[in-house]
PDB file of C-alpha atoms in Angstrom:
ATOM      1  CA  UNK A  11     144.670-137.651-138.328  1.00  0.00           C
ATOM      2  CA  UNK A  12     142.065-135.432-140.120  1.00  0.00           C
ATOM      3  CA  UNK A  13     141.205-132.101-139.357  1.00  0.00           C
ATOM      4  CA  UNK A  14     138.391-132.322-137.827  1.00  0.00           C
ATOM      5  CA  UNK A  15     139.301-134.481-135.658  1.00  0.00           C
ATOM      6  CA  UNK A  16     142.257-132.394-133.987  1.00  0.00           C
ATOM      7  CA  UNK A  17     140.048-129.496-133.618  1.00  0.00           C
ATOM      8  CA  UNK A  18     138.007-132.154-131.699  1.00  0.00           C
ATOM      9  CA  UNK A  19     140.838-132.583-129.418  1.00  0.00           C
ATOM     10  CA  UNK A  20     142.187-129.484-128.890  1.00  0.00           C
ATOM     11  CA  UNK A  21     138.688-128.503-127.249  1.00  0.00           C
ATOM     12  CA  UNK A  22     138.608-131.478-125.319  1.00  0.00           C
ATOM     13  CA  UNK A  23     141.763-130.946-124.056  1.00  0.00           C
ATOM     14  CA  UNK A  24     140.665-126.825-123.266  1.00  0.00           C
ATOM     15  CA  UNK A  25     137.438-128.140-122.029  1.00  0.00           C
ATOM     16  CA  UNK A  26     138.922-130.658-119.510  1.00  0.00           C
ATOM     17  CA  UNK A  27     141.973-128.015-118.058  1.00  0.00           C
ATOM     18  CA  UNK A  28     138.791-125.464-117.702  1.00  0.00           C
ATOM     19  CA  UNK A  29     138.256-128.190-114.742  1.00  0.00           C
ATOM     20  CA  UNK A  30     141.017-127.056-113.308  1.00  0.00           C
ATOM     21  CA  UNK A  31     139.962-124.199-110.907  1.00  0.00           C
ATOM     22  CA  UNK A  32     136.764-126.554-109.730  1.00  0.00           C
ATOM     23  CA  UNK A  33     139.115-128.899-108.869  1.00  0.00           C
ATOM     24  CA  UNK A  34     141.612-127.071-106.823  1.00  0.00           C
ATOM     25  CA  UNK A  35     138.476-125.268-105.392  1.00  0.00           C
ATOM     26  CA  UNK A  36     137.648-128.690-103.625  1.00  0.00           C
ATOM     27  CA  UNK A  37     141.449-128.542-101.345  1.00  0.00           C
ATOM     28  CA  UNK A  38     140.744-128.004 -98.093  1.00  0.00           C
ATOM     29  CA  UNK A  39     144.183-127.030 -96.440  1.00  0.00           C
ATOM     30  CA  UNK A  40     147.213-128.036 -98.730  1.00  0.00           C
ATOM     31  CA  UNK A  41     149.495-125.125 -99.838  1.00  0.00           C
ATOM     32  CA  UNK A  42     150.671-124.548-102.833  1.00  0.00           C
ATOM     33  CA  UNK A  43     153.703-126.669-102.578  1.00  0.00           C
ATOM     34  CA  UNK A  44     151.582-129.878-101.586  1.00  0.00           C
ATOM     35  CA  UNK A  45     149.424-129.671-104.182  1.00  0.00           C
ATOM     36  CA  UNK A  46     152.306-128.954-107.026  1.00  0.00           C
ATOM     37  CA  UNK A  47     153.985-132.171-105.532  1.00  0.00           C
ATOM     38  CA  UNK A  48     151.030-134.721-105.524  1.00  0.00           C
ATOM     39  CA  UNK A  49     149.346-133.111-109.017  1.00  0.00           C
ATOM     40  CA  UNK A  50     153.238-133.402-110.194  1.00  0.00           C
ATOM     41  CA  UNK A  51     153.169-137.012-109.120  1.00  0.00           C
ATOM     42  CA  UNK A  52     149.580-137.567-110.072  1.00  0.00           C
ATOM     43  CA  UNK A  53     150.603-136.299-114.103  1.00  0.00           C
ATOM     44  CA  UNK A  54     153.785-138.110-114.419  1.00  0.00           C
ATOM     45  CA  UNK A  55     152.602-141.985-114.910  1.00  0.00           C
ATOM     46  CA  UNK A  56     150.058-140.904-117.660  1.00  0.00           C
ATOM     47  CA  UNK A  57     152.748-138.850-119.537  1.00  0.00           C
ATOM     48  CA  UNK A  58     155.936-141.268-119.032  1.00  0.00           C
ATOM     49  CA  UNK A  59     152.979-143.950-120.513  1.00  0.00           C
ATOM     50  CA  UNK A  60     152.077-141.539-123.675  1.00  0.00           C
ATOM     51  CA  UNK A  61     156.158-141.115-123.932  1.00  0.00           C
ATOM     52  CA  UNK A  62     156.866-145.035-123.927  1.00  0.00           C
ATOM     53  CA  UNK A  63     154.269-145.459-126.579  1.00  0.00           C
ATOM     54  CA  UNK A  64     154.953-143.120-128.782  1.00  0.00           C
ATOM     55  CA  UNK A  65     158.932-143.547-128.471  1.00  0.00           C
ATOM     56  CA  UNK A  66     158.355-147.638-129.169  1.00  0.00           C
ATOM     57  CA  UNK A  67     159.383-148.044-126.009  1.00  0.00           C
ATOM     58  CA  UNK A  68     162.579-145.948-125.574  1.00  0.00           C
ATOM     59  CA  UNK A  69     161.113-142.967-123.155  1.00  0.00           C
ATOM     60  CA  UNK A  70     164.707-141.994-122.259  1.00  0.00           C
ATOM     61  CA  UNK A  71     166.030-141.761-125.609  1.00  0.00           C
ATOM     62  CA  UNK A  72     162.813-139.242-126.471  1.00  0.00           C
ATOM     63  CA  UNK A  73     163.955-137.087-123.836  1.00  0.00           C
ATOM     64  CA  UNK A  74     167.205-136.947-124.403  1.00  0.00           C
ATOM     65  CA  UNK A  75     166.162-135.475-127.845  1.00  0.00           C
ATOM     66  CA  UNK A  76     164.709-132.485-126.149  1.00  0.00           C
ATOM     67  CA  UNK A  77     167.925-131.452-125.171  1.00  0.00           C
ATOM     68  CA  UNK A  78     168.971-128.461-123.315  1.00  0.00           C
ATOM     69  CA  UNK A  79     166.112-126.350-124.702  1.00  0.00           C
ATOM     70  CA  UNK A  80     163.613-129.253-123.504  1.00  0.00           C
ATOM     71  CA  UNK A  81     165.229-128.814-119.904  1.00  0.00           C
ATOM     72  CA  UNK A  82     164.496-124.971-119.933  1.00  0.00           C
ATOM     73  CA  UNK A  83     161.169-125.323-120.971  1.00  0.00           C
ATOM     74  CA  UNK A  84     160.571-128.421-117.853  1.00  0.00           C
ATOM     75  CA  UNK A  85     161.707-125.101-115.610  1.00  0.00           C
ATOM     76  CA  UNK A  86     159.593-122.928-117.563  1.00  0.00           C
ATOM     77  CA  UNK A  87     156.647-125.100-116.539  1.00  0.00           C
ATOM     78  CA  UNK A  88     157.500-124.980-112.819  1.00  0.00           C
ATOM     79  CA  UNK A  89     156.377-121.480-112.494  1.00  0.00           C
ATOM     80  CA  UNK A  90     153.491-121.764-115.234  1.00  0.00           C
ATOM     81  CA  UNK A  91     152.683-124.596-112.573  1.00  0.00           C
ATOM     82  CA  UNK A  92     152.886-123.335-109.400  1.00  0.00           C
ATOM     83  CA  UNK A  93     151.897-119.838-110.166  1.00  0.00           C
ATOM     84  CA  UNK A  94     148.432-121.420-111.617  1.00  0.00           C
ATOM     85  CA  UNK A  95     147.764-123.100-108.470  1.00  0.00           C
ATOM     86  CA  UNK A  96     148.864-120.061-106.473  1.00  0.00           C
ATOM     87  CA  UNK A  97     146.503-117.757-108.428  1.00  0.00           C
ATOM     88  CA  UNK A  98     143.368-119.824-108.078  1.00  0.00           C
ATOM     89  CA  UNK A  99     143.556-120.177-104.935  1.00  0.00           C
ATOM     90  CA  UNK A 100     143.652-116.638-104.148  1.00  0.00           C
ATOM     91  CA  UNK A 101     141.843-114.859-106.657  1.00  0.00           C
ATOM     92  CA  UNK A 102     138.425-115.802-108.411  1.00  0.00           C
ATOM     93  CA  UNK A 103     138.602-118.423-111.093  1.00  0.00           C
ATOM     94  CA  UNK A 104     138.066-115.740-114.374  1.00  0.00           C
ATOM     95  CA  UNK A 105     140.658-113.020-113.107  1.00  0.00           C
ATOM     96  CA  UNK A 106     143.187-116.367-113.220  1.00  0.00           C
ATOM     97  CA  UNK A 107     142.392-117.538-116.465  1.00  0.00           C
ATOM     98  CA  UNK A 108     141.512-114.514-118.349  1.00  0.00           C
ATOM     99  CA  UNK A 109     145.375-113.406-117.490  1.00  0.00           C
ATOM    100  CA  UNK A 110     146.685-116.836-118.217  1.00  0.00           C
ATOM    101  CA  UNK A 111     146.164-115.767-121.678  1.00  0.00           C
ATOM    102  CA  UNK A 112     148.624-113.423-121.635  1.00  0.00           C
ATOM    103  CA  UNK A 113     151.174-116.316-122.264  1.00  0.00           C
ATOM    104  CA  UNK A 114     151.436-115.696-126.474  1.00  0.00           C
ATOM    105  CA  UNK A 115     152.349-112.319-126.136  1.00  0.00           C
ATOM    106  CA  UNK A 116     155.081-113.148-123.451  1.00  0.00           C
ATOM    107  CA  UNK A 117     155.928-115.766-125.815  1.00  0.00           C
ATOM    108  CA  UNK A 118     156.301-113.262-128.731  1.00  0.00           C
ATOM    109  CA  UNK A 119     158.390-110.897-126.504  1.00  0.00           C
ATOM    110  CA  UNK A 120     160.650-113.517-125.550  1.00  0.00           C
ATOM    111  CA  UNK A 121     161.255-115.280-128.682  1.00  0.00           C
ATOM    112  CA  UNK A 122     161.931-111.157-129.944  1.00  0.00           C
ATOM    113  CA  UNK A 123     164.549-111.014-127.117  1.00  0.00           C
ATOM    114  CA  UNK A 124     166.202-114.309-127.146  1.00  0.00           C
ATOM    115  CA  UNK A 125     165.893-115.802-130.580  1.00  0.00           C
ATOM    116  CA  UNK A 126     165.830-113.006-132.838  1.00  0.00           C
ATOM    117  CA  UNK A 127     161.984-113.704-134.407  1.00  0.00           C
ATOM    118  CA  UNK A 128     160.273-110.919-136.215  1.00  0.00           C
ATOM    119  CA  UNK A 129     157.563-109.604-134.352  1.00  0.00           C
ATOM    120  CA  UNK A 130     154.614-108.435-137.278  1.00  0.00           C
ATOM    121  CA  UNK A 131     152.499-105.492-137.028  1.00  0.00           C
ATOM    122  CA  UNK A 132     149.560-106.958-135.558  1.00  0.00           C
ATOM    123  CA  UNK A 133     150.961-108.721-132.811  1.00  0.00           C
ATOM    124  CA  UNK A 134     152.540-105.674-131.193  1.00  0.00           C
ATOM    125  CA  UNK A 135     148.447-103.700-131.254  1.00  0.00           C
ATOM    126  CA  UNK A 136     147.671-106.995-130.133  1.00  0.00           C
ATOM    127  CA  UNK A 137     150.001-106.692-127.267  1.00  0.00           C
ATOM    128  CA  UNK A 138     149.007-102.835-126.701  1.00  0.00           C
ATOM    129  CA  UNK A 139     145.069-104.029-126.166  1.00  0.00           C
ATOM    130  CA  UNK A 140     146.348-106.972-123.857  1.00  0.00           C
ATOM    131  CA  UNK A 141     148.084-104.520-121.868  1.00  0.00           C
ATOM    132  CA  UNK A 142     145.315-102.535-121.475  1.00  0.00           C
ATOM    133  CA  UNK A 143     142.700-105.654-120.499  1.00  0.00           C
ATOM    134  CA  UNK A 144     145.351-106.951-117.904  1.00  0.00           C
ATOM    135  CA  UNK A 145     146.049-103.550-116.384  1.00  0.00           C
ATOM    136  CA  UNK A 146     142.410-103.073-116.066  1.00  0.00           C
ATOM    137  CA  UNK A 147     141.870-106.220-114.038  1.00  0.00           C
ATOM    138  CA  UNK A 148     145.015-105.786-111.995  1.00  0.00           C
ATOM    139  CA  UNK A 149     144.347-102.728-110.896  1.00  0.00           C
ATOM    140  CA  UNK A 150     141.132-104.068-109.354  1.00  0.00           C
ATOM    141  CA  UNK A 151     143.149-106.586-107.720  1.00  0.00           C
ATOM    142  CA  UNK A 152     144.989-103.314-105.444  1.00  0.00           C
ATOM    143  CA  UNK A 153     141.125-103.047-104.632  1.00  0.00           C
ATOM    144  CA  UNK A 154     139.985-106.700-103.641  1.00  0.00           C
ATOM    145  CA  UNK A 155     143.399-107.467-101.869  1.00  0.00           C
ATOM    146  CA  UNK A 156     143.786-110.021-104.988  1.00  0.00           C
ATOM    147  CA  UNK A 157     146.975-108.200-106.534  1.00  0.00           C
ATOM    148  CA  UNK A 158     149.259-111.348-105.278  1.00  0.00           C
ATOM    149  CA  UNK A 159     147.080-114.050-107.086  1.00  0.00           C
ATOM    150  CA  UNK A 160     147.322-111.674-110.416  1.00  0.00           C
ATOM    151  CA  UNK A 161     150.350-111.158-110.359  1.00  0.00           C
ATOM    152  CA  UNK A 162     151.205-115.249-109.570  1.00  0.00           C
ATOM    153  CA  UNK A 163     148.965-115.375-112.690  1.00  0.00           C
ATOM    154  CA  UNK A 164     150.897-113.302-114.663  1.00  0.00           C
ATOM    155  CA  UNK A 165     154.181-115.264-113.451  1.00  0.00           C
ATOM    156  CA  UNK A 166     152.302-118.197-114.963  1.00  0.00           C
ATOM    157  CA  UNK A 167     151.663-117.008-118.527  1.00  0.00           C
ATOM    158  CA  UNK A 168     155.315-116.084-118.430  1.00  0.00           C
ATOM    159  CA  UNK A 169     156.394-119.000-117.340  1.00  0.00           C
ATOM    160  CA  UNK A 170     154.050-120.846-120.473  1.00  0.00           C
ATOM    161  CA  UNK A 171     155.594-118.593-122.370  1.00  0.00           C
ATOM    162  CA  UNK A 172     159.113-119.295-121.749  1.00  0.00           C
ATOM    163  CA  UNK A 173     158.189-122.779-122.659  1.00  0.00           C
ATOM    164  CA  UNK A 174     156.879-122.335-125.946  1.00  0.00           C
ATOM    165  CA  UNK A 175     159.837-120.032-126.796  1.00  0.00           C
ATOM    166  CA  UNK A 176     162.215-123.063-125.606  1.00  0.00           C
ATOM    167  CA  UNK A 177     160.196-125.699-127.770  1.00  0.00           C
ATOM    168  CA  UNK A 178     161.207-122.616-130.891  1.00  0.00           C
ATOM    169  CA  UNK A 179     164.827-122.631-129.771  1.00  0.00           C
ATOM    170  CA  UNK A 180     165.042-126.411-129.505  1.00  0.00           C
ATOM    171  CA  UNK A 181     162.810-127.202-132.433  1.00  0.00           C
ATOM    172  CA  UNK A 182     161.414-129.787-130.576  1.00  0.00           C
ATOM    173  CA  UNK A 183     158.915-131.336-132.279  1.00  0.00           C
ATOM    174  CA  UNK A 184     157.398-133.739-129.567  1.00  0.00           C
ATOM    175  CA  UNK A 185     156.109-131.699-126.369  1.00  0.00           C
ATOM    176  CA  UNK A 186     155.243-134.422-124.172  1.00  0.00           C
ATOM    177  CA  UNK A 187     158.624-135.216-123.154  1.00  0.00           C
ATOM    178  CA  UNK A 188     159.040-131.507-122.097  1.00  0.00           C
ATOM    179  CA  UNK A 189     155.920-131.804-119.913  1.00  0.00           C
ATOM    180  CA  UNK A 190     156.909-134.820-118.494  1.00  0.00           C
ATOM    181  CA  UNK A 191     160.089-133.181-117.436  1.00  0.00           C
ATOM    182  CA  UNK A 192     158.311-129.891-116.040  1.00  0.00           C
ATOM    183  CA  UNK A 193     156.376-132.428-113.897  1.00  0.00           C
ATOM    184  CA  UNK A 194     159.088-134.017-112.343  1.00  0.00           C
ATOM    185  CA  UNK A 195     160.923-130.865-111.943  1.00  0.00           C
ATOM    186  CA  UNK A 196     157.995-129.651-109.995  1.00  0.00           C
ATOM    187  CA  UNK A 197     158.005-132.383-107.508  1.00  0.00           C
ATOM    188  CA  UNK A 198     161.478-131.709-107.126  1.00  0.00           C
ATOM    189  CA  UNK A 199     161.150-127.970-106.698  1.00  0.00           C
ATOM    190  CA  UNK A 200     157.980-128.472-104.670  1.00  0.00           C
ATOM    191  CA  UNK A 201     159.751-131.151-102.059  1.00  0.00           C
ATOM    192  CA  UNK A 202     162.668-128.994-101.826  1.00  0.00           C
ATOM    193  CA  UNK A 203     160.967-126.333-100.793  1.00  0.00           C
ATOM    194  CA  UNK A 204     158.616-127.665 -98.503  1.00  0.00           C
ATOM    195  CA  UNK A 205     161.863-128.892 -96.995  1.00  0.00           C
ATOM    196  CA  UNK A 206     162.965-125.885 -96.502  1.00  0.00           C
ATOM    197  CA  UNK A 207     160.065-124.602 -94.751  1.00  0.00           C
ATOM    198  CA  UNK A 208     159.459-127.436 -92.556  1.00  0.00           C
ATOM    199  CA  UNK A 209     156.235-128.097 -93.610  1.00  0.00           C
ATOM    200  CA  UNK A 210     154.984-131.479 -93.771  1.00  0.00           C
ATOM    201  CA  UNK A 211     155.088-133.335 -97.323  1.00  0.00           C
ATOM    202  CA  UNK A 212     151.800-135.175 -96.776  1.00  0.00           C
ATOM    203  CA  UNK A 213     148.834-133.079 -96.189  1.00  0.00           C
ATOM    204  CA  UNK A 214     145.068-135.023 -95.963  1.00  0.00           C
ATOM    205  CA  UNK A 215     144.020-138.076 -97.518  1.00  0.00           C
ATOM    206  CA  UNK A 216     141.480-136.008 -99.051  1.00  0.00           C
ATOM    207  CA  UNK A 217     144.014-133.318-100.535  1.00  0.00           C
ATOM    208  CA  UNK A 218     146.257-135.782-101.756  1.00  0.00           C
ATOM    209  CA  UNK A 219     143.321-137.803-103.386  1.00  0.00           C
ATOM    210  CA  UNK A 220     142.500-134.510-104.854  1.00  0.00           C
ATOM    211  CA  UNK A 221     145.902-133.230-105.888  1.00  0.00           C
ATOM    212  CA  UNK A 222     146.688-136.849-107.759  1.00  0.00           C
ATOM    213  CA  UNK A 223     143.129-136.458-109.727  1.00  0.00           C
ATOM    214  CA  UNK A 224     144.119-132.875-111.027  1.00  0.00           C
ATOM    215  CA  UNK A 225     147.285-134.503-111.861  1.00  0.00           C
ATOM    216  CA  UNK A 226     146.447-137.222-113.503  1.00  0.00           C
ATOM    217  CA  UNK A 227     143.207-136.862-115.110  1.00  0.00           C
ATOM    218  CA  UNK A 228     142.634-133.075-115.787  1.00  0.00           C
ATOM    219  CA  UNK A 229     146.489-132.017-116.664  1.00  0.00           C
ATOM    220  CA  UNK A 230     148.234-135.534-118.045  1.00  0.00           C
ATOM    221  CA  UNK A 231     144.818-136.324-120.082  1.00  0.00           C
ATOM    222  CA  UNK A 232     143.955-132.563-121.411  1.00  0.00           C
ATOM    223  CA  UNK A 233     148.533-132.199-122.565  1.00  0.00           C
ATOM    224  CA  UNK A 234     147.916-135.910-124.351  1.00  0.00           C
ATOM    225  CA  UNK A 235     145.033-134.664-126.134  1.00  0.00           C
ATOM    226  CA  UNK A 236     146.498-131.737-126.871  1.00  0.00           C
ATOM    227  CA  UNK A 237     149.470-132.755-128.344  1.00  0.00           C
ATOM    228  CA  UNK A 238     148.107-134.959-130.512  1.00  0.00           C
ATOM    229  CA  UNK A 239     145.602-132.475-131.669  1.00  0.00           C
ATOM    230  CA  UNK A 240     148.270-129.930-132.324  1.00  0.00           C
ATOM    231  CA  UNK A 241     150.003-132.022-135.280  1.00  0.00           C
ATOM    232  CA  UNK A 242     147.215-131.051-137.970  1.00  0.00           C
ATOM    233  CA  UNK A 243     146.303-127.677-136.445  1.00  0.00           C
ATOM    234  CA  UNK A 244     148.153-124.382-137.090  1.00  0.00           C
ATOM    235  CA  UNK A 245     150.014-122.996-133.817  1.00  0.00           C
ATOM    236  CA  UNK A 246     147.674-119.169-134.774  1.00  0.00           C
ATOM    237  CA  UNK A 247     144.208-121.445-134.383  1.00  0.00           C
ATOM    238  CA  UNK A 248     145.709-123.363-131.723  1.00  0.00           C
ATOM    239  CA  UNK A 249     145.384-119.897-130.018  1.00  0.00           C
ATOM    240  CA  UNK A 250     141.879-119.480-130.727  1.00  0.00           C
ATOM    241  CA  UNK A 251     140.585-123.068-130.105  1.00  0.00           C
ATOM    242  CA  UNK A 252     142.621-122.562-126.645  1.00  0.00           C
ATOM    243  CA  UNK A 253     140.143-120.023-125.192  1.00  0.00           C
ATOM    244  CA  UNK A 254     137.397-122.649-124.717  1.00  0.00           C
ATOM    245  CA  UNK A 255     139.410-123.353-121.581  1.00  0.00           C
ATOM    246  CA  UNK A 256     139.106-119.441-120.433  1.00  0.00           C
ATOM    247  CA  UNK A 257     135.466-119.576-121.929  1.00  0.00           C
ATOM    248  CA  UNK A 258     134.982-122.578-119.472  1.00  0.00           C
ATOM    249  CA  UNK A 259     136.397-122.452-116.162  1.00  0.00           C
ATOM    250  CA  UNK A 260     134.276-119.094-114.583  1.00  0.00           C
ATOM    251  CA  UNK A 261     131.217-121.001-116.016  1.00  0.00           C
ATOM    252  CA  UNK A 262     132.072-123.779-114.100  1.00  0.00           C
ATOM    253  CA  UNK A 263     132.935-122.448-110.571  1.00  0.00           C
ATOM    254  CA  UNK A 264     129.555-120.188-110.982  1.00  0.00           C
ATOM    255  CA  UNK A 265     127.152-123.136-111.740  1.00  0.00           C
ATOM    256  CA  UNK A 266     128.378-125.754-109.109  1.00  0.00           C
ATOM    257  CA  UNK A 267     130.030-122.862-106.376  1.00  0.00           C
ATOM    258  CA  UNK A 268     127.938-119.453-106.610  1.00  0.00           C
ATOM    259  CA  UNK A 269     131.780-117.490-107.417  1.00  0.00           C
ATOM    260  CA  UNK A 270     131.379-114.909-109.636  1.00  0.00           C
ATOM    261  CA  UNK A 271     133.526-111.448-110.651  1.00  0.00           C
ATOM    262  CA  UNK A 272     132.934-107.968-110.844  1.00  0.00           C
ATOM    263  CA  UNK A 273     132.278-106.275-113.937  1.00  0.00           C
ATOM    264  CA  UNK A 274     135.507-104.752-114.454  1.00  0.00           C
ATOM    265  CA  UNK A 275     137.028-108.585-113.912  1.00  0.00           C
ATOM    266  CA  UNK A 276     135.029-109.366-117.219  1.00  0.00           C
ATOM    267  CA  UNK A 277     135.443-106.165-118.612  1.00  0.00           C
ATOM    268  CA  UNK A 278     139.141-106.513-118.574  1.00  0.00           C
ATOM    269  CA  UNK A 279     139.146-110.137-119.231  1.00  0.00           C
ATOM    270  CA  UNK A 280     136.971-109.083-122.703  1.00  0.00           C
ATOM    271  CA  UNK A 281     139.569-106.879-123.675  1.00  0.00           C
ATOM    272  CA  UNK A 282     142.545-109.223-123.784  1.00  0.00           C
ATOM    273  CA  UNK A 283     140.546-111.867-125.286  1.00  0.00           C
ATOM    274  CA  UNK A 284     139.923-109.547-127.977  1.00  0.00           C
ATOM    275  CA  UNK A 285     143.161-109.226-128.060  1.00  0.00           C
ATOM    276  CA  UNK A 286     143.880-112.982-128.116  1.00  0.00           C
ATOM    277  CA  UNK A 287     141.603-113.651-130.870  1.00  0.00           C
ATOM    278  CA  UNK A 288     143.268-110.820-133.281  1.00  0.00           C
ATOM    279  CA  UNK A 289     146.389-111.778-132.978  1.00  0.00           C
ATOM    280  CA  UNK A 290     145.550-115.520-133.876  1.00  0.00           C
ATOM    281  CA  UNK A 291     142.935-114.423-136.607  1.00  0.00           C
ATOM    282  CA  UNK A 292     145.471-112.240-138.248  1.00  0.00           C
ATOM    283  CA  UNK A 293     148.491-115.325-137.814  1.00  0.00           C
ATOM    284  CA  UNK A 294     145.643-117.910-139.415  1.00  0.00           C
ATOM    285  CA  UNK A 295     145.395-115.230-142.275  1.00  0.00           C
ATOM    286  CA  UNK A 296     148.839-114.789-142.760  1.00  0.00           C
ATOM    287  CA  UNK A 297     149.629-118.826-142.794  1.00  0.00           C
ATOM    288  CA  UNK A 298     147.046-118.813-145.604  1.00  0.00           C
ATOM    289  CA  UNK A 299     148.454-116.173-147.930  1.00  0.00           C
ATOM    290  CA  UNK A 300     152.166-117.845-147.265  1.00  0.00           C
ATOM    291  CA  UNK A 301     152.810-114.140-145.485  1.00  0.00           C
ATOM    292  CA  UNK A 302     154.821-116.163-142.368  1.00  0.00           C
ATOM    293  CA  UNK A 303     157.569-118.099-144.748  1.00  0.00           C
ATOM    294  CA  UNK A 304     158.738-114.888-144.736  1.00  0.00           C
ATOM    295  CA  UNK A 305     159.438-114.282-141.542  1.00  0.00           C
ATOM    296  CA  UNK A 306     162.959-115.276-140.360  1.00  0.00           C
TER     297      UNK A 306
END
């Protein structure tokens, strides 16, 4: 695969998760729980498909390769899941995804923590500004009784974040396997609790039809695309290319629904973009000059 043509998929995958909020904006009644089980169920034929294909036709043996770390990360996904779907539906659609970005800079944290990796310079001012962007928009939150879907949104970068720091400690070099295992954990987790509240598995027709779409045709198609992208592409313009999604999604939900933010929403969501952008411009510089062999 050329260059070119994994940028080409990396911002069709960003442009076809940007559906995401649209989509989930079109439930009528499902919780949270429902819609992580039939989205869950909705992903998992198209990725245990892409898994059979490219394992020659030995998915299990794929996943077994992914290993303890490949588990964590399927866990890891859970609550970037379900905190995603819990955010949208109770904030607006740009407070969601501009703190879904937040994920690298958990990821950098975590992979500080846990696996010992050199944090540079530029990635801790990078943090700094990030912190100041998602403080800004969380603090309007307290004032639009939204502070529950930004924090569920925070939970969710985390949670993306724990799973790229597992895919590190793993060295996993095929993702898909790891999604397809987040998916079926979050059916499991999903069922189980819905289980434990009582509440019914099987909400509308219309939900469900809904749900599986998301599943299957937004999530499953945009990870494919994705990963296959992501072989020719450095992980620091990965970063960058990624933000078409968050460029995306309030653009969508404003021209087909009328929802729109507050200033300080975009104001906020400007400065941790910023934020974003410098610490991937500054990792794509640093790949260049050979500064990251260095790093242990």
């Amino acid at each position: 695969m050329r260059y070119g043509q994994g940028v080409a998929l990396v911002l069709a995958a960003g442009s076809l998760w940007s559906l995401m909020g649209l989509g989930l904006r079109q439930i009528e009644a499902a919780n949270v729980w429902q819609i992580l089980f039939w989205r869950s169920v909705g992903s998992l034929p198209v990725l245990l498909a892409f898994v059979w294909w490219t394992s020659g036709g030995h998915p299990l043996r794929q996943v077994r390769k992914v290993g303890l770390a490949g588990v964590a990360g399927g866990l890891g996904l859970v609550f970037a899941f379900a905190g995603a779907i819990y955010a949208i539906q109770t904030t607006t659609i740009a407070n969601a995804v501009f703190l879904f970005t937040a994920s690298p800079f958990v990821a950098a944290i975590l992979g500080w923590v846990l696996l010992g990796e050199r944090v540079r310079g530029w990635t801790w001012a990078a943090i700094a500004l990030a912190v100041v962007g998602m403080y800004l928009m969380v603090r309007e939150g307290l004032a639009m009784g939204a502070l529950a879907g930004n924090i569920a949104a925070l939970l969710s970068a985390a949670g993306f974040g724990a799973f790229s720091v597992a895919l590190r400690w793993g060295k996993v070099k095929q993702m898909l396997p790891v999604s397809m295992l987040g998916g079926l954990f979050s059916a499991m987790v999903a069922a189980a609790v819905l289980a434990f509240q009582g509440s019914s598995l099987v909400p509308s027709g219309w939900d469900i039809g809904i749900s599986l779409g998301i599943g299957a045709l937004i999530l499953a198609l945009g990870m494919v695309m994705y990963t296959l992208g992501s072989r020719v592409i450095p992980a620091a313009e990965l970063t960058l290319l990624s933000l078409i999604e968050v460029l995306l999604a309030p653009l969508w939900v404003f021209l087909f629904l009328g929802e729109t933010a507050s200033p300080a929403t975009f104001f906020g969501g400007g400065v941790l973009l910023a934020a974003v952008a410098l610490n991937a411009v500054m990792g794509t510089r640093a790949q260049r000059t050979g500064g990251l062999a260095k790093a242990p």
